[in-house]
XYZ file of C-alpha atoms in Angstrom:
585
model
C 2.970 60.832 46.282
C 5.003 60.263 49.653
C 5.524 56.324 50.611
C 2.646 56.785 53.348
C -0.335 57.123 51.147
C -2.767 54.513 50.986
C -3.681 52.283 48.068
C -7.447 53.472 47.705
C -5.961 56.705 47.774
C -3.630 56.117 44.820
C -6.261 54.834 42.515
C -9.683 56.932 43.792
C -9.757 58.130 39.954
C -10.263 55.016 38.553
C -12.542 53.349 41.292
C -16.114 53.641 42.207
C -16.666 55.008 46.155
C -18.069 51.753 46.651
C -14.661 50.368 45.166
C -12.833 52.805 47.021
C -14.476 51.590 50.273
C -12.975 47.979 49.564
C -9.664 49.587 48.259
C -9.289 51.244 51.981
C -10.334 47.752 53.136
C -7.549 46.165 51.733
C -5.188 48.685 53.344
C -6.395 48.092 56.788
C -6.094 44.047 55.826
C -2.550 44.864 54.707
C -2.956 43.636 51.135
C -0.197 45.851 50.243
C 3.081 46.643 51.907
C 5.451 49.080 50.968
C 8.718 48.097 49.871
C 11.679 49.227 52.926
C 13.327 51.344 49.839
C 10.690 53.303 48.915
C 11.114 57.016 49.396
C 8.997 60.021 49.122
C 7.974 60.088 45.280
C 7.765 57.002 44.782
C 4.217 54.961 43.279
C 3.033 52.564 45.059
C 1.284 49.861 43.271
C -0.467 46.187 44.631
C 2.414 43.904 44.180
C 0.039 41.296 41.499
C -1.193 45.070 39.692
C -0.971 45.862 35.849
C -1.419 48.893 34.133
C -4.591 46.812 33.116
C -5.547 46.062 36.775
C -8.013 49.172 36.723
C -11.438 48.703 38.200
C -14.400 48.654 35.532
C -18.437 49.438 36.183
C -19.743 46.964 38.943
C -16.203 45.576 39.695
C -14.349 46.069 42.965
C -11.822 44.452 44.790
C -12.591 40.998 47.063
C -12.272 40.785 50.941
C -9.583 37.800 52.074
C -12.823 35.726 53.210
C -14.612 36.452 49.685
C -10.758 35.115 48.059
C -11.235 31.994 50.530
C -15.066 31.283 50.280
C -16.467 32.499 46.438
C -16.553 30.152 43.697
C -13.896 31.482 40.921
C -14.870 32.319 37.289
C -13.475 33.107 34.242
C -13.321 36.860 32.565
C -13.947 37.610 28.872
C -11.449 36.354 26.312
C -9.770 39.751 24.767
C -10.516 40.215 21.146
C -6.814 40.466 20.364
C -6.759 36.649 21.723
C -9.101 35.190 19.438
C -6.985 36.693 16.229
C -4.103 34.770 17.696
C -6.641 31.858 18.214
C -7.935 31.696 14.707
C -4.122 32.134 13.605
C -3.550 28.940 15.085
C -6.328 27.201 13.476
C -5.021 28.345 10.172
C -1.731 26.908 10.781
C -3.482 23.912 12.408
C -5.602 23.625 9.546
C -2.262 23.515 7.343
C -0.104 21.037 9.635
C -3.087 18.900 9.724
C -3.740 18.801 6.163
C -0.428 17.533 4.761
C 0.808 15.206 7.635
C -2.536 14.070 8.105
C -1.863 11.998 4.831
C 1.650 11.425 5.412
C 1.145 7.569 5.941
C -0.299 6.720 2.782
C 1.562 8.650 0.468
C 4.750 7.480 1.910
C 3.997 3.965 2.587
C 1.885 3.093 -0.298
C 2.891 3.077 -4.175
C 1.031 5.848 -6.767
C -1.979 4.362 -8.692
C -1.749 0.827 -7.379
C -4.969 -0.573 -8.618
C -7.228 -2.343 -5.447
C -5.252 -0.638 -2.837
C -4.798 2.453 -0.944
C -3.841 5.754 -2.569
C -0.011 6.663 -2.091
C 2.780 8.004 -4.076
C 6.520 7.071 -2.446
C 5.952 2.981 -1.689
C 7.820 2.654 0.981
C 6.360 0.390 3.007
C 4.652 0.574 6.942
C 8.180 0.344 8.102
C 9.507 3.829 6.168
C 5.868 5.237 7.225
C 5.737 5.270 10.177
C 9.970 6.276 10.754
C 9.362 9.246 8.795
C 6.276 10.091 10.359
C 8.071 9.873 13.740
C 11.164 12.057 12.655
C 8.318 14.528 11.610
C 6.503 14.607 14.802
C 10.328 14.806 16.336
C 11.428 17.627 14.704
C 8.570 19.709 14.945
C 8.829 19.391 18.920
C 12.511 19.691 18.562
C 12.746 23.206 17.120
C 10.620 24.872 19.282
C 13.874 25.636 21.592
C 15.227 27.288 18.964
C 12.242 29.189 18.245
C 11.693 30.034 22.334
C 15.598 30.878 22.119
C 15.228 33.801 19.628
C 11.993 35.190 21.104
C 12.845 35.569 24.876
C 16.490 36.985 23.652
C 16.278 39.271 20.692
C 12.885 39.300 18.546
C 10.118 38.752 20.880
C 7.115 36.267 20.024
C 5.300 38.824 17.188
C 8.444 39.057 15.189
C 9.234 35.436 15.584
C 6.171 33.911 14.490
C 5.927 36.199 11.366
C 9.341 35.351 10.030
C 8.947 31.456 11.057
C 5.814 31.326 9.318
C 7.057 32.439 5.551
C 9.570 29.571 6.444
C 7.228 27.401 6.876
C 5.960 28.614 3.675
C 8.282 28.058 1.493
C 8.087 23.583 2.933
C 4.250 23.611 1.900
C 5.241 25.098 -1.481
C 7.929 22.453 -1.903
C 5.602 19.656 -0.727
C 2.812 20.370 -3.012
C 5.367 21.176 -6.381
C 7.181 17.877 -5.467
C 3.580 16.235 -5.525
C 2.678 16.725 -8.814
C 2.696 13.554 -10.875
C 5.722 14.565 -13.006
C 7.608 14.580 -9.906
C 6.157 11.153 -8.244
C 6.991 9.434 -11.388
C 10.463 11.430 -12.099
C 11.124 9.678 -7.951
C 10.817 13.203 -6.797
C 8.462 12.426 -3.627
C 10.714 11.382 -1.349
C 13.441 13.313 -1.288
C 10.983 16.845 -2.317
C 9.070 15.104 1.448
C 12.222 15.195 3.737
C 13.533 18.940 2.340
C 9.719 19.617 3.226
C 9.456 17.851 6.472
C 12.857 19.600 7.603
C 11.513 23.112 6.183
C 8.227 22.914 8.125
C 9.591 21.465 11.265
C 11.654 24.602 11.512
C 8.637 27.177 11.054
C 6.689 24.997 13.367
C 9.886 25.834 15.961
C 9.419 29.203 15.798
C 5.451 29.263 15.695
C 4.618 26.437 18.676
C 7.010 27.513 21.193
C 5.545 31.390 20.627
C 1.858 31.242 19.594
C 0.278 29.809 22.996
C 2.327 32.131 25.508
C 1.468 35.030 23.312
C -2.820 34.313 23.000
C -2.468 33.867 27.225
C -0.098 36.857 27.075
C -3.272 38.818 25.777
C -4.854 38.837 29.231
C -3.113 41.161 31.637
C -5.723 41.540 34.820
C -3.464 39.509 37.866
C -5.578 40.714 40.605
C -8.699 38.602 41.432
C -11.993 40.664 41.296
C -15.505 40.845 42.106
C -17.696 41.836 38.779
C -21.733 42.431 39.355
C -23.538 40.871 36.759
C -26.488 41.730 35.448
C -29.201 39.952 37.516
C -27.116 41.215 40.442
C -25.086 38.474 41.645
C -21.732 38.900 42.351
C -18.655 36.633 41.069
C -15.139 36.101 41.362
C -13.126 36.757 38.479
C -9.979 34.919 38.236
C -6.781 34.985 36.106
C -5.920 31.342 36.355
C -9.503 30.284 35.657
C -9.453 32.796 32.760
C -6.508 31.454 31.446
C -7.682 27.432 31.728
C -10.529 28.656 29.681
C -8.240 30.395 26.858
C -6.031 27.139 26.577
C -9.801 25.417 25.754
C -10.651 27.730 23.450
C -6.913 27.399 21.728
C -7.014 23.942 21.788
C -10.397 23.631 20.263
C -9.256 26.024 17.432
C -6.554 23.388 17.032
C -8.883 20.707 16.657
C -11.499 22.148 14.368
C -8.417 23.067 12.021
C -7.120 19.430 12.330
C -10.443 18.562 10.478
C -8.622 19.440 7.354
C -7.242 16.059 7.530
C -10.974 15.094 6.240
C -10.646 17.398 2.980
C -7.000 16.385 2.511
C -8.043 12.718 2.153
C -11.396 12.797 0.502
C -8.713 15.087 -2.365
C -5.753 12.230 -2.127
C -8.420 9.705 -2.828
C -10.650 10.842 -5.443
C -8.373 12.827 -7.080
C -4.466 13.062 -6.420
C -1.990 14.398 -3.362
C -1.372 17.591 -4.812
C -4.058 19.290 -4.585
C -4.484 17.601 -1.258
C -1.307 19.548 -0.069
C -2.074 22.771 -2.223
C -5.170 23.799 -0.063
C -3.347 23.872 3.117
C -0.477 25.430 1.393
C -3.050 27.657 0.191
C -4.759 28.300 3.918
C -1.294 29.220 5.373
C -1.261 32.374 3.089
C -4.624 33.562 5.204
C -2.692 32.007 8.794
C 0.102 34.628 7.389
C -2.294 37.448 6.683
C -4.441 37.253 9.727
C -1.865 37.240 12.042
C -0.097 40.276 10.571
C -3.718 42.193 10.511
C -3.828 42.111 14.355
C -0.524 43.420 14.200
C -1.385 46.474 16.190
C -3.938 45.362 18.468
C -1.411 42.562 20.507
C -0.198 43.001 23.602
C 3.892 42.320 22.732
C 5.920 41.238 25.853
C 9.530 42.563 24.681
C 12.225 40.516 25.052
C 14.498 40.462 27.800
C 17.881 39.542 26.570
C 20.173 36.502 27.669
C 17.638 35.453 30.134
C 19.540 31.538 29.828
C 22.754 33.222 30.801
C 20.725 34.932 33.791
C 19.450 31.406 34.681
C 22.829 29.521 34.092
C 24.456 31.585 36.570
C 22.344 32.057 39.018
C 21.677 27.621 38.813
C 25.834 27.537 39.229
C 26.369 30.178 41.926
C 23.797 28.640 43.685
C 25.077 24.808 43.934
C 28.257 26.303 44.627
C 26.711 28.618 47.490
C 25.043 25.320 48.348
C 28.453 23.442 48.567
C 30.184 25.837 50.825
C 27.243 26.227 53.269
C 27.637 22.121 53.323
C 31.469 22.192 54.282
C 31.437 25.153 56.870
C 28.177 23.436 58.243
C 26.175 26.910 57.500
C 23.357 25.767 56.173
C 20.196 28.122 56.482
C 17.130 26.778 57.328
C 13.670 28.921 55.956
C 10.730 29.441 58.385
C 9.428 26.107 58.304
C 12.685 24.577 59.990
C 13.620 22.217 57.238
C 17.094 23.530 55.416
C 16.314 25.791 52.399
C 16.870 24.311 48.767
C 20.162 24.737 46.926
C 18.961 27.000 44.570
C 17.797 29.605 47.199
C 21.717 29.755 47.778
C 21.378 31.960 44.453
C 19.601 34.559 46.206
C 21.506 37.846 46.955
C 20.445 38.046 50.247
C 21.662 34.905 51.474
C 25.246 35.802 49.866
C 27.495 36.622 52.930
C 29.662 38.475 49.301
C 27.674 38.328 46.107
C 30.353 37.529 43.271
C 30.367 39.766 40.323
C 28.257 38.424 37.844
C 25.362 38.872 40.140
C 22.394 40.446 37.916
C 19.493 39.216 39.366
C 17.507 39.104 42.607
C 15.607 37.269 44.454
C 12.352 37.075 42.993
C 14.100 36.170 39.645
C 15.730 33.064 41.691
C 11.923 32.057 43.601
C 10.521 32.191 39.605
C 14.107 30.084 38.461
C 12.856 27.536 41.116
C 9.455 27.321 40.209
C 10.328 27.020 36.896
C 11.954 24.120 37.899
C 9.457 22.561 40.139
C 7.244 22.486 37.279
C 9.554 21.192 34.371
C 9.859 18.090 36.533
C 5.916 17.461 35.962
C 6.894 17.665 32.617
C 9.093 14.194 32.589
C 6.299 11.991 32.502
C 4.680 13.131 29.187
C 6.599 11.370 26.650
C 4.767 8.224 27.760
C 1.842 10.127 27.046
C 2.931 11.747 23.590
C 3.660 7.632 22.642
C 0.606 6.774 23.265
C -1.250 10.105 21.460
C 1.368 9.523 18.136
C -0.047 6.071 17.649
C -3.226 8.128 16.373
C -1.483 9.720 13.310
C 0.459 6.359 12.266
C -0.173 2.751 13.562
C -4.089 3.373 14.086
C -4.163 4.797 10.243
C -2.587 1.306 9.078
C -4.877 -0.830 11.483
C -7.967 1.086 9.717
C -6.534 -0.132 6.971
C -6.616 -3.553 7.801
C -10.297 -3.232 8.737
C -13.266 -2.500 6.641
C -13.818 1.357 5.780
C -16.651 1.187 3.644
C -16.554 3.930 0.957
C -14.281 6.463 2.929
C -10.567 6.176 3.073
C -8.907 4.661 5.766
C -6.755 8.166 7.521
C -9.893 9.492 7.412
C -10.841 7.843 11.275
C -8.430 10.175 12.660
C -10.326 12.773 12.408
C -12.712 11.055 14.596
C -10.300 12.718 18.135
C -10.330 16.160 16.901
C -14.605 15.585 16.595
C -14.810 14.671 19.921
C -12.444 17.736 20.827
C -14.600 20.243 19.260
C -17.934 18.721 21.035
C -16.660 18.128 24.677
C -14.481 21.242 24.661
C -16.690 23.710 24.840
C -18.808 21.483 27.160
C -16.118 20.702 29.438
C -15.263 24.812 29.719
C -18.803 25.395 29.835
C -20.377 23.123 31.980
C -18.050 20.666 33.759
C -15.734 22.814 35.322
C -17.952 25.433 36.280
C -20.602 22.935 37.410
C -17.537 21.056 39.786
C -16.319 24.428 41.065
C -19.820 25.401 42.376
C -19.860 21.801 44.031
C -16.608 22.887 45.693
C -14.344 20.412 43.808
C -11.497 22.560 42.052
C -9.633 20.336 40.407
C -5.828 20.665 40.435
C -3.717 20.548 37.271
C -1.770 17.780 38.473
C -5.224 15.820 38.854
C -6.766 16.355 35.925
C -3.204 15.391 34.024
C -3.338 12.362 35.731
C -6.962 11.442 34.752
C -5.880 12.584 31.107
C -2.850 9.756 31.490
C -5.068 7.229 32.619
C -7.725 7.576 29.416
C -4.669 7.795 26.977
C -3.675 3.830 28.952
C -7.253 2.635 28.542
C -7.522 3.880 24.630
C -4.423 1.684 24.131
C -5.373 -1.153 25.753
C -8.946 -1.000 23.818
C -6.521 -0.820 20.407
C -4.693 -3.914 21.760
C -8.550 -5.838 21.815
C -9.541 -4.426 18.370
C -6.059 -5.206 17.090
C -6.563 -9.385 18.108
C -9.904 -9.143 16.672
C -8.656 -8.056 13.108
C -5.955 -10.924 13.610
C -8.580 -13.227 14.649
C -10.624 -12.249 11.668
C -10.622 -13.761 7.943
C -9.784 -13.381 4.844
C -6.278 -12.436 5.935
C -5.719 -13.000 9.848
C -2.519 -12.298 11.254
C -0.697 -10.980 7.852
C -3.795 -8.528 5.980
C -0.835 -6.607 3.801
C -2.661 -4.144 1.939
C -5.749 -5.767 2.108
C -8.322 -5.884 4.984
C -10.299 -8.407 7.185
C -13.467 -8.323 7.400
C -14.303 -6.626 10.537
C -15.791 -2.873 10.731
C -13.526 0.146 11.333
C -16.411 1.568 13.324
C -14.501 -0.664 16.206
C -11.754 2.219 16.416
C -14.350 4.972 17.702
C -13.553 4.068 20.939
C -9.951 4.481 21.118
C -10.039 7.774 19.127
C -12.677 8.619 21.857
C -10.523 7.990 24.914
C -7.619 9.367 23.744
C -9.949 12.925 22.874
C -11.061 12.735 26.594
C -7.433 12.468 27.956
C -6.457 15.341 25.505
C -8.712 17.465 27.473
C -7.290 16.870 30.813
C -3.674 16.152 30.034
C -2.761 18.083 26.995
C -4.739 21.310 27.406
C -3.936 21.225 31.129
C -0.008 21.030 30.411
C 0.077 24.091 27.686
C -1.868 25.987 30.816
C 0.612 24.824 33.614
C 3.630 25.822 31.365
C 2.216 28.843 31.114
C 1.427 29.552 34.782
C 4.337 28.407 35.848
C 6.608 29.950 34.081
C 8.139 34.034 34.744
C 7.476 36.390 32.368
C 10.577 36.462 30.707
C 11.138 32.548 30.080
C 7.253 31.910 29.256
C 8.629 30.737 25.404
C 11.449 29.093 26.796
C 9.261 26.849 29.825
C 6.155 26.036 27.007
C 9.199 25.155 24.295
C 10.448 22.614 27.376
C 6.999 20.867 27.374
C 6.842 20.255 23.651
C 10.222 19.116 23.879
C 8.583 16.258 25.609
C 6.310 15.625 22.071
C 10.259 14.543 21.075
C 10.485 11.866 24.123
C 7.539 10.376 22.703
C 8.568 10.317 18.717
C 12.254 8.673 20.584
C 9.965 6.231 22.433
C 8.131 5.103 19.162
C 11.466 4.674 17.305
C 12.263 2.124 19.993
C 8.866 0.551 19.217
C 9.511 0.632 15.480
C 10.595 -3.164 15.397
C 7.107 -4.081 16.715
C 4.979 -1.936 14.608
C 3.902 -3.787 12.087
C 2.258 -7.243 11.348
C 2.023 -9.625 13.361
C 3.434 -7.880 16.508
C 0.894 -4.875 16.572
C -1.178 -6.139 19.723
C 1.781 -6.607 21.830
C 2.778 -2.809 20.358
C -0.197 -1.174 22.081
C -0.071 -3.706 25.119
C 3.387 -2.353 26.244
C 2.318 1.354 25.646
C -1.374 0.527 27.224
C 0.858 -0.956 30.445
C 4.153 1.966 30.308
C 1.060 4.398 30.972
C -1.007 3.013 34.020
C 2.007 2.319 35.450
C 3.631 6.045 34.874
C 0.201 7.473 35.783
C -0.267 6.220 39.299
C 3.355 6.839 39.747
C 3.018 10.476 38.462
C 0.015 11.284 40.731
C 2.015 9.805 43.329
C 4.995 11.803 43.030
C 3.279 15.468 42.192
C -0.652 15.726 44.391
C 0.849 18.073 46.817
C 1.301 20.090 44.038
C -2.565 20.469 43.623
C -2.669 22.021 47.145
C -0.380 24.922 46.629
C -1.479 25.627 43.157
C -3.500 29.397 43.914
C -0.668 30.784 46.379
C 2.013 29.734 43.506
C 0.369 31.273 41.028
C 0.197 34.542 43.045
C 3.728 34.788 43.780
């Protein structure tokens, strides 16, 4: 095929003549442009085109004013995405279920008659520490896990091997649960060997798991499908992949309902059979994802891509530098002087040095990559406000009147709320605001998720005074409770659901987007990192968790994230207008 041939063409096997008319319309449009080195031989191939980018029945390609003027959609969900998708509620199911009941068992002593159930007794202060090492290791390791994927095993390989590590914590967890070992003052230290087990198979399964289910859809191009009552949509890959993070998220949250199980067991009848179920549900994680083993689309790993990126970052500051003192600086098409890190591109270099590997596309992906890890520093305000769910908000349902149930059990009201305005929010909100021509950016909608995360805290500061403000016990309940009604938390679990939805969901999807294909583990390992900035935040506010000092505890984080919200949205909206043409780069 010579270097003149047309795109329609190139692919009039695999397109209908009335896709083939639209295929020679893009030619005539210039939708492609052949490459200056391309010689006689050569294919030629739509610069956003897969191997998967092949035309179905009643698809064809859009005109520029359809990509400007039609309302976008999402496609269907590959098959091979929802086994990755119910792997992840297996494992969610499992992470859920044993740290779910992590407060009590550490903070509370075994068979303490009139109190809560727990095993280690020690204390709110040891609680809530350990729980916040937990949550910081888990989003710790994921670098390590991104590391080892994007380098040498790729993300199947990795998760499989991380997730018999993981394994072999839940096994110690539930053997050092038994009572022979709670009484023999084998808890605690059979907890930490378990908590530093599981952290590291977490590493390798977080940082992996999400790139790979979005990995699973390969159409780039937009389309136009015909549906069945004849109307014609627009199929696009970064609504398809919003609506994959929902659906990945929600399988998170229905497997966080373990949590329920796991407390109803340590209640009524002890912790380890309370930890053996999940234990027992990671076996099935294990087994289903190795089942789709060869149905997965596997993106192979690239080698030292963080070598690639170090070098090209350091060549181009000091490309930067010299451009500075020789007063050579380039300006780009706009006027305004180019960025440093376009200095890294080859052809700006005057003499490329020798350890020149990339080009520049890999340096305009390096820079994006960039752009967007910047969003990324505000979220550890957010992550302190969400881990107050899984530790301080367990010990104020304490304090308050549960009724018959126990008192972790109201966590499980967020993931409830998850599962019911997920689907309804994928369904029905977004679709409904895209038809009324309000596409709402990512940087928007984390902003909105921000702002519900500040107003759930600042409700939990108002339910907080009222327990204080309420008898028997006031200001110092202990292990006892006031007599106020737990139901007062619904609220707060509520808010903090709604700004899951918009701020967490939307930041797995923009680390995603964002990223190039060979650092996608590496960029989403970056934004759980920030899961650690939050567990560092709430070691800072371990002084002030606890009795009496708990209202000015979620007053501070209630105020840290209005004020980091408005001054997020402030810093990032132009992001929202650039978001489509980013994306297709």
């Amino acid at each position: 095929m010579d270097s003149e041939s047309s795109y329609a063409d190139q692919y009039q096997d695999s397109v209908t003549p009335y896709d083939k008319t639209a295929a020679m319309a893009l030619d005539e449009q210039q939708y492609y442009k052949p490459h200056d080195d391309m010689s006689s031989g050569s294919e030629l191939k739509h610069p956003l085109m897969t191997e998967y980018d092949v035309l179905g029945e009643n698809e064809r390609w859009p005109t520029p004013e359809e990509l400007q003027t039609m309302v976008r959609t999402a496609d269907y969900i590959p098959r091979a995405a929802f086994l990755i998708i119910i792997t992840e509620f297996c494992e969610r199911f499992t992470y859920y279920g044993v740290s779910g009941i992590f407060q009590n068992y550490i903070q509370n002593g075994y068979k303490v008659p009139d109190s809560n159930p727990g095993a280690i007794g020690g204390g709110k202060h040891m609680a809530t520490g350990l729980g916040n090492f937990f949550q910081f290791w888990c989003y710790f390791t994921p670098i390590f896990g991104a590391i080892i994927a994007d380098q040498w095993w790729g993300k199947y390989k990795t998760i499989l091997v991380f997730a018999c590590v993981y394994l072999v914590g839940d096994l110690v967890l539930t053997l050092t649960s038994l009572p022979v070992s709670i009484r023999h003052n084998g808890a605690l230290p059979g907890l930490i060997i378990a908590m530093i087990v599981i952290g590291l198979g977490t590493g390798g399964i977080k940082s992996n798991v999400s790139p790979m289910v979005a990995d699973q859809y390969q159409r780039n191009r937009p389309f136009i499908r015909r549906l069945k009552n004849g109307k014609e949509v627009l199929v696009d890959r970064d609504t398809t992949i919003q609506s994959v993070f929902n659906w990945f998220y929600w399988s998170i949250n229905v497997g966080s309902l373990s949590s329920i199980a796991t407390t109803e067991l340590e209640h009524n009848v002890d912790f380890w059979p309370a930890y053996l179920m999940p234990t027992l549900m990671f076996i099935v994680c294990i087994g289903v994802f190795w089942f789709g083993r060869n149905k997965y689309v596997r993106i192979p790993p690239t080698g030292s891509i963080l070598i690639k990126a170090s070098n090209s970052l350091t060549v181009g500051f000091k490309q930067w530098r010299l451009a500075k003192k020789s007063g050579s600086i380039i300006t780009g098409e706009d006027g305004k002087p180019i960025s440093w890190i376009d200095y890294a591109k080859p052809s700006y270099m005057v003499s490329a040095p020798s350890n020149v590997t990339w080009d520049d596309h890999f340096v305009d992906e390096l820079h994006r990559t960039l752009k967007a890890s910047k969003v990324f520093l505000f979220f550890p305000i957010y992550w302190l406000c969400y881990g107050q769910m899984t530790n301080n908000l367990v010990s104020q349902a304490g304090e308050m009147n549960t009724g018959s149930v126990p008192n972790d059990i109201m966590q499980n009201i967020d993931p409830i709320f998850l599962i019911i305005f997920i689907p309804i929010f994928d369904k029905l909100i977004y679709p409904g605001l895209r038809r009324c021509g309000v596409d709402m950016g990512p940087i928007l909608r984390i902003s909105i998720g921000f702002l519900l995360a500040a107003i759930s805290m600042a409700y939990a500061a108002i339910v907080q005074h009222l327990i204080y403000n309420t008898g028997p016990y006031y200001d110092n309940p202990g292990d006892n409770h006031n007599d106020i009604s737990a139901a007062l938390q619904i609220p707060a679990y509520a808010f903090i659901a709604w700004g899951e939805i918009f701020a967490s969901i939307t930041g797995l999807e923009y680390a995603y987007t964002k990223a190039p294909a060979s650092m996608k583990s590496i960029v989403m390992s970056i934004f759980l990192f920030t899961n650690c900035g939050g567990a560092i935040l709430a070691f800072c506010f371990n002084s002030i968790a606890a009795d009496p000092h708990l209202v000015e505890n979620y007053s501070i984080c209630a105020g840290l994230m209005g004020a980091f919200t408005f001054l997020f949205y402030f810093c990032f909206f132009k992001y929202d207008r650039t978001e489509h043409q980013e994306n297709a780069l």
